[in-house]
Short mmCIF file of C-alpha atoms in Angstrom, two decimals:
data_model
loop_
_atom_site.label_atom_id
_atom_site.label_comp_id
_atom_site.label_asym_id
_atom_site.label_seq_id
_atom_site.Cartn_x
_atom_site.Cartn_y
_atom_site.Cartn_z
CA MET A 6 10.60 -68.59 93.60
CA PHE A 7 8.74 -65.43 92.64
CA ASN A 8 9.16 -61.87 93.85
CA LEU A 9 7.41 -58.60 93.38
CA ALA A 10 9.82 -55.92 92.18
CA ILE A 11 8.92 -52.23 92.11
CA LEU A 12 10.18 -50.43 89.01
CA LYS A 13 9.91 -46.93 87.61
CA ASP A 14 9.86 -46.25 83.90
CA THR A 15 8.61 -43.89 81.22
CA VAL A 16 6.30 -45.59 78.76
CA GLY A 17 5.01 -44.35 75.46
CA VAL A 18 1.56 -45.23 74.15
CA HIS A 19 1.30 -45.18 70.36
CA PRO A 20 -1.65 -43.24 68.88
CA SER A 21 -3.00 -46.47 67.38
CA ASN A 22 -3.62 -47.61 70.97
CA PHE A 23 -5.53 -44.49 72.05
CA GLY A 24 -8.78 -46.44 71.61
CA ILE A 25 -7.88 -48.70 74.50
CA ALA A 26 -8.17 -47.81 78.19
CA PRO A 27 -4.86 -46.16 79.20
CA ASP A 28 -4.07 -48.66 81.97
CA THR A 29 -4.59 -51.63 79.66
CA ALA A 30 -2.43 -50.00 76.99
CA LEU A 31 0.30 -49.21 79.54
CA ILE A 32 0.35 -52.74 80.95
CA ALA A 33 0.56 -54.10 77.40
CA GLU A 34 3.48 -51.77 76.63
CA LEU A 35 5.28 -52.75 79.85
CA ASN A 36 4.71 -56.45 79.23
CA LYS A 37 6.06 -56.05 75.72
CA LYS A 38 9.20 -54.49 77.14
CA TYR A 39 9.81 -56.66 80.19
CA ALA A 40 8.13 -60.08 79.90
CA ASN A 41 10.59 -62.96 79.53
CA ARG A 42 13.60 -60.64 79.90
CA ILE A 43 16.31 -60.83 82.50
CA LEU A 44 16.89 -57.68 84.50
CA HIS A 45 20.22 -57.39 86.26
CA ASP A 46 19.85 -58.18 89.98
CA VAL A 47 16.07 -58.42 89.63
CA GLY A 48 15.70 -61.79 87.91
CA LEU A 49 13.64 -63.14 85.06
CA CYS A 50 10.61 -60.90 84.53
CA MET A 51 7.34 -62.75 84.12
CA CYS A 52 4.66 -60.08 83.75
CA VAL A 53 3.36 -56.83 85.21
CA PHE A 54 1.53 -57.35 88.49
CA ASP A 55 -0.12 -53.92 88.71
CA LEU A 56 0.45 -50.21 88.22
CA THR A 57 1.05 -48.26 91.44
CA GLN A 58 1.43 -44.75 90.12
CA VAL A 59 0.80 -43.26 86.70
CA GLY A 60 1.61 -39.66 85.89
CA GLU A 61 -0.15 -37.53 83.32
CA GLY A 62 0.49 -38.46 79.71
CA LYS A 63 2.59 -35.95 77.77
CA VAL A 64 3.11 -35.58 74.06
CA ARG A 65 6.58 -34.51 73.02
CA TYR A 66 7.54 -32.75 69.86
CA GLY A 67 8.25 -35.08 66.94
CA ASP A 68 6.06 -38.13 67.40
CA GLY A 69 2.47 -38.43 68.47
CA ILE A 70 3.33 -40.80 71.27
CA LEU A 71 1.83 -40.15 74.68
CA TYR A 72 4.49 -40.61 77.36
CA TYR A 73 3.57 -41.62 80.90
CA LYS A 74 5.79 -41.83 83.96
CA VAL A 75 4.81 -45.11 85.61
CA VAL A 76 5.67 -46.85 88.86
CA PHE A 77 4.63 -50.47 88.64
CA ARG A 78 5.08 -53.86 90.26
CA LEU A 79 6.52 -56.72 88.29
CA VAL A 80 6.49 -60.46 88.98
CA ALA A 81 10.07 -61.66 88.72
CA PHE A 82 11.49 -65.16 89.00
CA ARG A 83 14.42 -65.13 91.38
CA PRO A 84 14.64 -67.90 93.96
CA PHE A 85 16.43 -66.83 97.12
CA ARG A 86 19.55 -68.56 98.38
CA SER A 87 18.78 -71.82 100.25
CA GLU A 88 15.32 -72.05 98.67
CA VAL A 89 14.26 -75.58 97.72
CA ILE A 90 12.80 -75.95 94.22
CA LEU A 91 11.59 -78.78 92.01
CA ALA A 92 13.12 -79.00 88.56
CA LYS A 93 13.48 -81.37 85.65
CA VAL A 94 16.84 -82.74 84.47
CA LYS A 95 17.49 -81.26 81.04
CA SER A 96 20.88 -82.77 80.27
CA SER A 97 24.00 -84.15 81.92
CA ALA A 98 27.62 -83.55 81.00
CA GLU A 99 30.79 -84.81 82.67
CA ASP A 100 31.10 -81.82 84.95
CA VAL A 101 27.57 -80.52 85.38
CA ILE A 102 23.89 -81.41 85.36
CA ARG A 103 21.61 -78.88 83.72
CA LEU A 104 18.09 -78.47 85.06
CA SER A 105 15.03 -76.83 83.58
CA ILE A 106 11.81 -75.47 85.01
CA GLY A 107 10.12 -74.87 81.67
CA PHE A 108 10.38 -71.12 81.38
CA PHE A 109 13.97 -70.99 82.64
CA ASP A 110 16.74 -73.50 82.07
CA ASP A 111 20.03 -72.00 83.21
CA ILE A 112 20.04 -73.99 86.44
CA TYR A 113 23.17 -76.04 87.03
CA VAL A 114 24.31 -78.64 89.55
CA PRO A 115 28.12 -78.96 89.43
CA THR A 116 29.77 -82.21 90.52
CA ILE A 117 30.77 -80.82 93.91
CA TYR A 118 27.09 -80.38 94.75
CA LEU A 119 26.10 -83.97 93.88
CA PRO A 120 25.36 -86.52 96.59
CA HIS A 121 28.53 -88.28 97.68
CA PRO A 122 29.79 -90.68 96.33
CA SER A 123 28.60 -90.21 92.78
CA ALA A 124 30.11 -90.56 89.33
CA PHE A 125 29.33 -89.92 85.70
CA ASP A 126 28.48 -92.95 83.59
CA PRO A 127 29.63 -92.13 80.04
CA ASN A 128 27.60 -95.01 78.56
CA GLU A 129 24.31 -93.80 80.03
CA ARG A 130 25.31 -90.11 79.80
CA ALA A 131 24.01 -89.66 83.31
CA PHE A 132 25.29 -89.28 86.85
CA PHE A 133 24.57 -91.92 89.45
CA TRP A 134 24.72 -92.02 93.21
CA LEU A 135 25.90 -95.05 95.16
CA PRO A 136 24.32 -94.62 98.58
CA GLU A 137 25.85 -97.82 99.93
CA ALA A 138 29.44 -97.25 98.75
CA ALA A 139 32.04 -96.39 101.37
CA GLU A 140 33.45 -92.89 101.44
CA GLU A 141 37.02 -93.74 100.46
CA GLU A 142 36.19 -95.43 97.15
CA GLY A 143 37.54 -93.67 94.08
CA HIS A 144 35.84 -92.97 90.79
CA VAL A 145 37.36 -96.00 89.04
CA GLU A 146 35.83 -98.37 91.55
CA LEU A 147 32.54 -96.51 91.45
CA LEU A 148 32.27 -97.21 87.74
CA ASP A 149 32.96 -100.92 88.41
CA SER A 150 30.03 -101.12 90.81
CA ASP A 151 26.97 -103.27 90.26
CA LYS A 152 24.47 -101.50 88.02
CA ASP A 153 21.54 -102.46 90.25
CA THR A 154 22.86 -100.53 93.25
CA ARG A 155 23.39 -97.35 91.25
CA MET A 156 20.81 -94.62 91.56
CA TYR A 157 20.79 -92.74 88.28
CA ILE A 158 19.85 -89.11 87.76
CA ASP A 159 18.39 -89.55 84.29
CA THR A 160 17.30 -86.86 81.86
CA GLY A 161 13.67 -85.89 82.35
CA GLU A 162 13.52 -86.90 86.01
CA ILE A 163 12.16 -84.53 88.64
CA VAL A 164 14.75 -83.49 91.21
CA ARG A 165 14.50 -81.48 94.38
CA VAL A 166 17.41 -79.06 94.69
CA ARG A 167 18.55 -76.27 96.97
CA VAL A 168 19.63 -72.95 95.46
CA GLU A 169 23.26 -72.27 96.42
CA SER A 170 24.01 -69.11 94.49
CA ASP A 171 22.93 -67.08 91.50
CA GLU A 172 24.92 -64.85 89.20
CA PHE A 173 24.11 -62.18 86.66
CA PHE A 174 26.33 -61.48 83.68
CA ASP A 175 25.95 -58.33 81.68
CA ASP A 176 28.20 -58.93 78.68
CA GLU A 177 28.53 -56.08 76.26
CA PRO A 178 28.44 -57.22 72.66
CA GLY A 179 31.31 -54.83 71.76
CA PRO A 180 32.52 -53.92 68.28
CA PRO A 181 33.22 -56.73 65.79
CA GLN A 182 36.86 -57.74 66.04
CA VAL A 183 38.81 -57.89 62.82
CA THR A 184 42.31 -59.33 62.51
CA GLU A 185 44.04 -59.05 59.13
CA GLY A 186 40.79 -58.34 57.39
CA ILE A 187 39.09 -61.49 58.66
CA GLN A 188 36.32 -61.19 61.15
CA VAL A 189 37.13 -63.13 64.30
CA LYS A 190 34.28 -65.28 65.49
CA LYS A 191 33.22 -64.34 68.97
CA GLU A 192 33.00 -66.95 71.68
CA PRO A 193 29.43 -67.86 72.64
CA ARG A 194 27.91 -65.48 75.12
CA ARG A 195 27.31 -66.48 78.69
CA SER A 196 23.70 -66.68 79.74
CA PRO A 197 22.80 -63.45 81.56
CA TYR A 198 21.42 -65.19 84.64
CA ARG A 199 22.38 -68.58 86.02
CA ILE A 200 21.51 -70.41 89.21
CA VAL A 201 23.75 -72.97 90.89
CA CYS A 202 21.97 -75.64 92.91
CA SER A 203 22.93 -78.47 95.21
CA MET A 204 21.66 -82.02 95.86
CA VAL A 205 24.06 -82.92 98.66
CA GLU A 206 21.67 -83.11 101.60
CA GLN A 207 19.24 -85.76 102.75
CA GLY A 208 15.94 -85.32 100.94
CA LEU A 209 17.46 -83.64 97.89
CA GLY A 210 17.98 -85.29 94.51
CA ASN A 211 15.41 -87.34 92.62
CA THR A 212 12.04 -87.04 94.30
CA SER A 213 11.50 -90.78 93.77
CA TRP A 214 14.51 -91.59 95.99
CA TRP A 215 12.71 -90.26 99.03
CA GLU A 216 9.30 -91.78 98.56
CA ASN A 217 8.68 -94.59 101.05
CA SER A 218 11.91 -93.95 102.88
CA GLN A 219 10.96 -93.99 106.52
CA ALA A 220 14.32 -95.48 107.54
CA LEU A 221 16.19 -92.61 105.95
CA GLU A 222 13.87 -90.12 107.57
CA ASP A 223 14.73 -91.58 110.93
CA ASP A 224 18.41 -91.39 110.08
CA ALA A 225 17.99 -87.76 109.17
CA ALA A 226 16.23 -87.02 112.42
CA MET A 227 18.91 -88.88 114.37
CA GLU A 228 21.67 -86.97 112.65
CA GLU A 229 20.14 -83.67 113.61
CA GLY A 230 19.23 -84.75 117.13
CA MET B 22 14.11 -47.56 83.84
CA GLU B 23 14.87 -47.51 87.51
CA VAL B 24 14.61 -50.30 90.03
CA VAL B 25 12.95 -48.94 93.17
CA ASN B 26 12.94 -52.24 95.06
CA ALA B 27 14.07 -55.51 93.51
CA ARG B 28 12.37 -57.62 96.16
CA SER B 29 9.47 -55.80 97.78
CA ALA B 30 7.45 -58.94 98.48
CA LEU B 31 7.54 -62.67 97.93
CA LEU B 32 4.84 -64.43 95.94
CA SER B 33 3.73 -68.01 96.29
CA ASN B 34 3.57 -70.27 93.25
CA TYR B 35 -0.20 -70.41 93.55
CA GLU B 36 -0.56 -66.63 93.34
CA VAL B 37 1.66 -66.46 90.26
CA LEU B 38 -0.23 -69.33 88.65
CA SER B 39 -3.61 -67.65 89.16
CA LEU B 40 -2.25 -64.38 87.78
CA LEU B 41 -0.90 -66.13 84.70
CA GLN B 42 -4.11 -68.06 84.18
CA GLU B 43 -6.04 -64.78 84.33
CA LEU B 44 -3.77 -63.36 81.62
CA GLU B 45 -4.27 -66.50 79.57
CA ALA B 46 -8.06 -66.24 79.95
CA ASP B 47 -7.94 -62.56 78.92
CA HIS B 48 -5.93 -63.49 75.88
CA LEU B 49 -8.37 -66.24 74.89
CA ALA B 50 -11.32 -63.93 75.43
CA ARG B 51 -9.72 -61.30 73.23
CA THR B 52 -8.99 -63.75 70.44
CA ARG B 53 -12.55 -65.03 70.58
CA THR B 54 -13.94 -61.50 70.43
CA ALA B 55 -11.78 -60.75 67.43
CA VAL B 56 -12.98 -63.90 65.68
CA ARG B 57 -16.59 -63.06 66.51
CA ILE B 58 -16.34 -59.49 65.23
CA LYS B 59 -14.78 -60.76 62.04
CA LYS B 60 -17.52 -63.34 61.54
CA GLU B 61 -20.28 -60.79 62.21
CA GLU B 62 -18.79 -58.35 59.76
CA GLU B 63 -18.45 -61.00 57.12
CA ALA B 64 -22.03 -62.13 57.71
CA ALA B 65 -23.20 -58.54 57.26
CA GLY B 66 -21.56 -58.49 53.88
CA HIS B 67 -18.73 -56.05 54.70
CA THR B 68 -15.14 -56.80 54.05
CA SER B 69 -13.60 -57.38 57.44
CA THR B 70 -11.82 -54.52 59.18
CA ILE B 71 -9.59 -57.06 60.85
CA ILE B 72 -6.48 -57.67 58.84
CA PRO B 73 -4.87 -60.99 59.75
CA GLY B 74 -1.70 -60.47 61.73
CA GLU B 75 -2.58 -56.88 62.59
CA LYS B 76 -4.25 -55.58 65.67
CA HIS B 77 -7.76 -54.23 65.85
CA PRO B 78 -8.05 -50.64 67.14
CA SER B 79 -10.14 -51.78 70.11
CA ASN B 80 -7.63 -54.45 71.11
CA VAL B 81 -4.11 -54.61 72.39
CA GLU B 82 -1.76 -56.54 70.16
CA VAL B 83 -0.60 -60.03 71.08
CA ILE B 84 2.66 -59.81 73.04
CA HIS B 85 4.70 -62.79 71.98
CA ASN B 86 7.36 -62.74 74.69
CA LEU B 87 4.63 -62.56 77.32
CA ARG B 88 2.78 -65.46 75.72
CA THR B 89 5.92 -67.60 75.72
CA VAL B 90 6.75 -67.12 79.38
CA GLU B 91 3.07 -67.35 80.34
CA VAL B 92 2.45 -70.70 78.62
CA GLU B 93 5.74 -72.23 79.80
CA ALA B 94 5.25 -71.10 83.39
CA ILE B 95 1.66 -72.39 83.48
CA GLN B 96 2.93 -75.72 82.17
CA HIS B 97 5.58 -75.88 84.87
CA LEU B 98 3.27 -74.84 87.70
CA THR B 99 0.49 -77.26 86.74
CA ALA B 100 2.80 -80.25 86.21
CA PRO B 101 1.71 -83.36 88.15
CA HIS B 102 4.72 -83.17 90.50
CA GLN B 103 3.73 -79.69 91.68
CA SER B 104 1.39 -79.23 94.60
CA THR B 105 -0.22 -76.12 93.03
CA VAL B 106 -2.72 -78.32 91.18
CA ARG B 107 -4.14 -79.46 94.52
CA GLN B 108 -4.17 -76.03 96.15
CA SER B 109 -6.91 -73.47 96.53
CA ALA B 110 -6.95 -69.90 97.82
CA GLU B 111 -8.93 -70.92 100.93
CA GLY B 112 -6.60 -73.85 101.60
CA ILE B 113 -3.54 -71.61 101.51
CA THR B 114 -5.10 -68.98 103.78
CA GLY B 115 -5.96 -71.72 106.25
CA LEU B 116 -2.48 -73.17 106.05
CA THR B 117 -0.70 -69.84 106.65
CA ARG B 118 -2.95 -69.23 109.66
CA ALA B 119 -2.14 -72.66 111.00
CA LEU B 120 1.59 -72.10 110.47
CA ASN B 121 1.56 -68.82 112.41
CA GLN B 122 1.53 -70.64 115.73
CA TYR B 123 4.91 -72.25 115.01
CA GLU B 124 8.13 -70.30 115.06
CA LEU B 125 8.90 -70.50 111.38
CA THR B 126 10.65 -67.85 109.32
CA LYS B 127 8.87 -66.17 106.42
CA ALA B 128 10.99 -68.06 103.89
CA GLU B 129 10.21 -71.40 105.53
CA LYS B 130 6.48 -70.66 105.53
CA LEU B 131 6.61 -69.68 101.87
CA GLN B 132 8.36 -72.90 100.95
CA ILE B 133 5.91 -74.99 102.98
CA VAL B 134 3.11 -73.34 101.00
CA ASN B 135 4.92 -73.77 97.66
CA LEU B 136 6.11 -77.34 98.06
CA ALA B 137 3.39 -78.61 100.43
CA PRO B 138 5.54 -81.26 102.15
CA THR B 139 3.54 -84.32 103.17
CA ARG B 140 6.54 -86.43 104.20
CA LEU B 141 8.87 -85.74 107.07
CA VAL B 142 11.93 -85.86 104.83
CA GLU B 143 10.49 -83.08 102.66
CA LEU B 144 9.80 -80.90 105.67
CA PHE B 145 13.29 -81.67 106.93
CA VAL B 146 14.80 -80.17 103.75
CA ILE B 147 12.74 -76.98 104.02
CA VAL B 148 13.00 -76.22 107.73
CA ASP B 149 16.49 -75.64 109.00
CA ASP B 150 17.43 -77.63 112.12
CA LEU B 151 13.98 -79.23 112.26
CA ALA B 152 14.60 -81.82 114.97
CA ALA B 153 16.11 -79.31 117.40
CA ARG B 154 13.42 -76.68 116.92
CA PHE B 155 10.29 -78.81 116.90
CA THR B 156 9.23 -81.88 118.81
CA ASP B 157 8.05 -84.95 116.89
CA GLU B 158 4.42 -84.08 117.67
CA LYS B 159 4.84 -80.54 116.35
CA GLN B 160 6.40 -81.89 113.16
CA GLU B 161 3.47 -84.23 112.65
CA GLU B 162 1.08 -81.34 113.32
CA ILE B 163 2.70 -79.23 110.59
CA LEU B 164 2.47 -82.11 108.13
CA ALA B 165 -1.17 -82.65 109.06
CA ALA B 166 -1.92 -78.95 108.53
CA VAL B 167 -0.34 -79.15 105.06
CA GLU B 168 -2.29 -82.28 104.20
CA ALA B 169 -5.53 -80.64 105.36
CA SER B 170 -4.93 -77.63 103.11
CA LEU B 171 -4.60 -79.71 99.97
CA GLY B 172 -7.55 -80.69 97.85
CA ALA B 173 -8.01 -84.05 96.20
CA VAL B 174 -5.55 -85.12 93.53
CA PRO B 175 -7.14 -84.26 90.20
CA ILE B 176 -7.71 -87.48 88.30
CA SER B 177 -7.29 -86.09 84.83
CA VAL B 178 -5.63 -82.78 84.20
CA ASP B 179 -7.73 -80.90 81.70
CA PRO B 180 -6.14 -77.51 81.11
CA ASP B 181 -9.03 -76.26 78.97
CA ALA B 182 -11.58 -76.82 81.71
CA GLY B 183 -9.55 -74.73 84.15
CA GLU B 184 -9.14 -71.90 81.70
CA ASP B 185 -12.85 -71.83 80.92
CA ASP B 186 -13.65 -71.50 84.60
CA VAL B 187 -11.35 -68.54 84.88
CA ALA B 188 -12.86 -67.01 81.77
CA MET B 189 -16.34 -67.31 83.27
CA ASP B 190 -15.15 -65.76 86.52
CA ALA B 191 -13.45 -62.84 84.82
CA SER B 192 -15.30 -59.61 85.38
CA ASN B 193 -14.29 -58.49 81.90
CA PRO B 194 -17.60 -58.19 80.00
CA SER B 195 -15.93 -59.15 76.73
CA ALA B 196 -15.17 -62.53 78.28
CA TRP B 197 -18.90 -63.11 78.66
CA ASP B 198 -19.59 -61.96 75.15
CA SER B 199 -16.93 -64.15 73.70
CA VAL B 200 -18.06 -67.18 75.65
CA ASP B 201 -21.60 -66.60 74.40
CA GLY B 202 -20.24 -66.11 70.94
CA MET B 203 -18.41 -69.40 71.14
CA VAL B 204 -21.50 -71.18 72.37
CA ASN B 205 -23.57 -69.71 69.55
CA ALA B 206 -20.97 -70.58 66.99
CA ALA B 207 -20.81 -74.12 68.31
CA ASP B 208 -24.60 -74.42 68.25
CA GLU B 209 -24.80 -73.22 64.68
CA PHE B 210 -22.24 -75.73 63.62
CA ASP B 211 -23.92 -78.56 65.50
CA ASP B 212 -27.33 -77.65 64.10
CA LYS B 213 -26.08 -77.98 60.58
CA GLY B 214 -24.55 -81.37 61.18
CA GLU B 215 -27.43 -82.82 63.18
CA GLY B 216 -30.05 -81.25 60.94
CA ALA B 217 -28.55 -82.82 57.87
CA GLY B 218 -28.42 -86.18 59.60
CA VAL B 219 -32.02 -85.96 60.86
CA GLU B 220 -33.35 -84.95 57.48
CA GLY B 221 -31.53 -87.82 55.92
CA ASP B 222 -33.08 -90.20 58.44
CA LEU B 223 -36.54 -88.80 57.83
CA ASP B 224 -36.08 -89.24 54.12
CA VAL B 225 -35.22 -92.86 54.65
CA ASP B 226 -38.30 -93.30 56.83
CA ASP B 227 -40.54 -91.67 54.23
CA ASP B 228 -39.26 -93.99 51.57
#
């Protein structure tokens, strides 16, 4: 889930922080700038791991700020493709399940990555999986199935998912658009980083599905063998 | 800003958790020191140099975005469904050594450490093509190695207790001071309460 990224930056230390040890002040400055931010192609920054190289502080004309050239290591959240992670179901919509891991919640499981056959139950606002249903059954019949055989993916449940892909979006805010003197409302911005996950395989999905499931384990082993 | 290497190394959940808990302990220690300094100054009759909401010259300011991600990530990593609560640094070192004898990729080893699979089906998800690459005995051996690396399931999760341990371990001298300060403050408070009660009792006895 977590990586170490090496970054280079120039950091200014304000005179009010001259009383603090320079490394502490620099780490605080860097954390202020990077913590809980998404860096394009790096991931979600957690905190500074350590400083690798710090140049000499220089004061430039104009402000009393001491500027340092710093090379540092940063802890970033960016699961690699095919990594298995545990997450909590945040919400379900007709086309997607949204997962959360507390500090990050742009994790999505689209319908194509749900265990087959599964369907969305609009009454429960949750997806369910019918492990016993035959492959050729359609969605209409799935919704007619017996409620006891359905395995729901309810909000708040812990699921095990595999990371399929991740995307970064760097949308520019752009100038405000005005048509005939009226400001046009902009469409909501995409989240800058999103992860798409899958629950298709054996062992993925609700963690409770796979507890005490020796028979399924054997099946899985047989399938592979 | 320049990215030199976006992925220079991988970190396990346990490493990140201990780093975040250290930050959390530092933050607590700093807040306690600030409170102590303020109390001492007030006791000495000065008006406090600490203005609420502003930083003290000897302290770094509180970084709110860092606090947010720190607290949320600690919550996630210490949740009961995570194996990190049962892990220890020694356990993980032992586990990685034990895993070296099997032909596992780096990513697979990392995930075994992070997720600590104790059931075959969990291992099956992590290791690609498990049945073809490892015999049944080998699979059981890996699971046993994982099980051996885990500590007991904590009965009650007490986040404060964990943080205090870290605070005591921290080499930062201010952590010690602040802990002492807290103890003293607590004692003073207790003394007052108990003292009043005892005196009251004595009075009753005298009567």
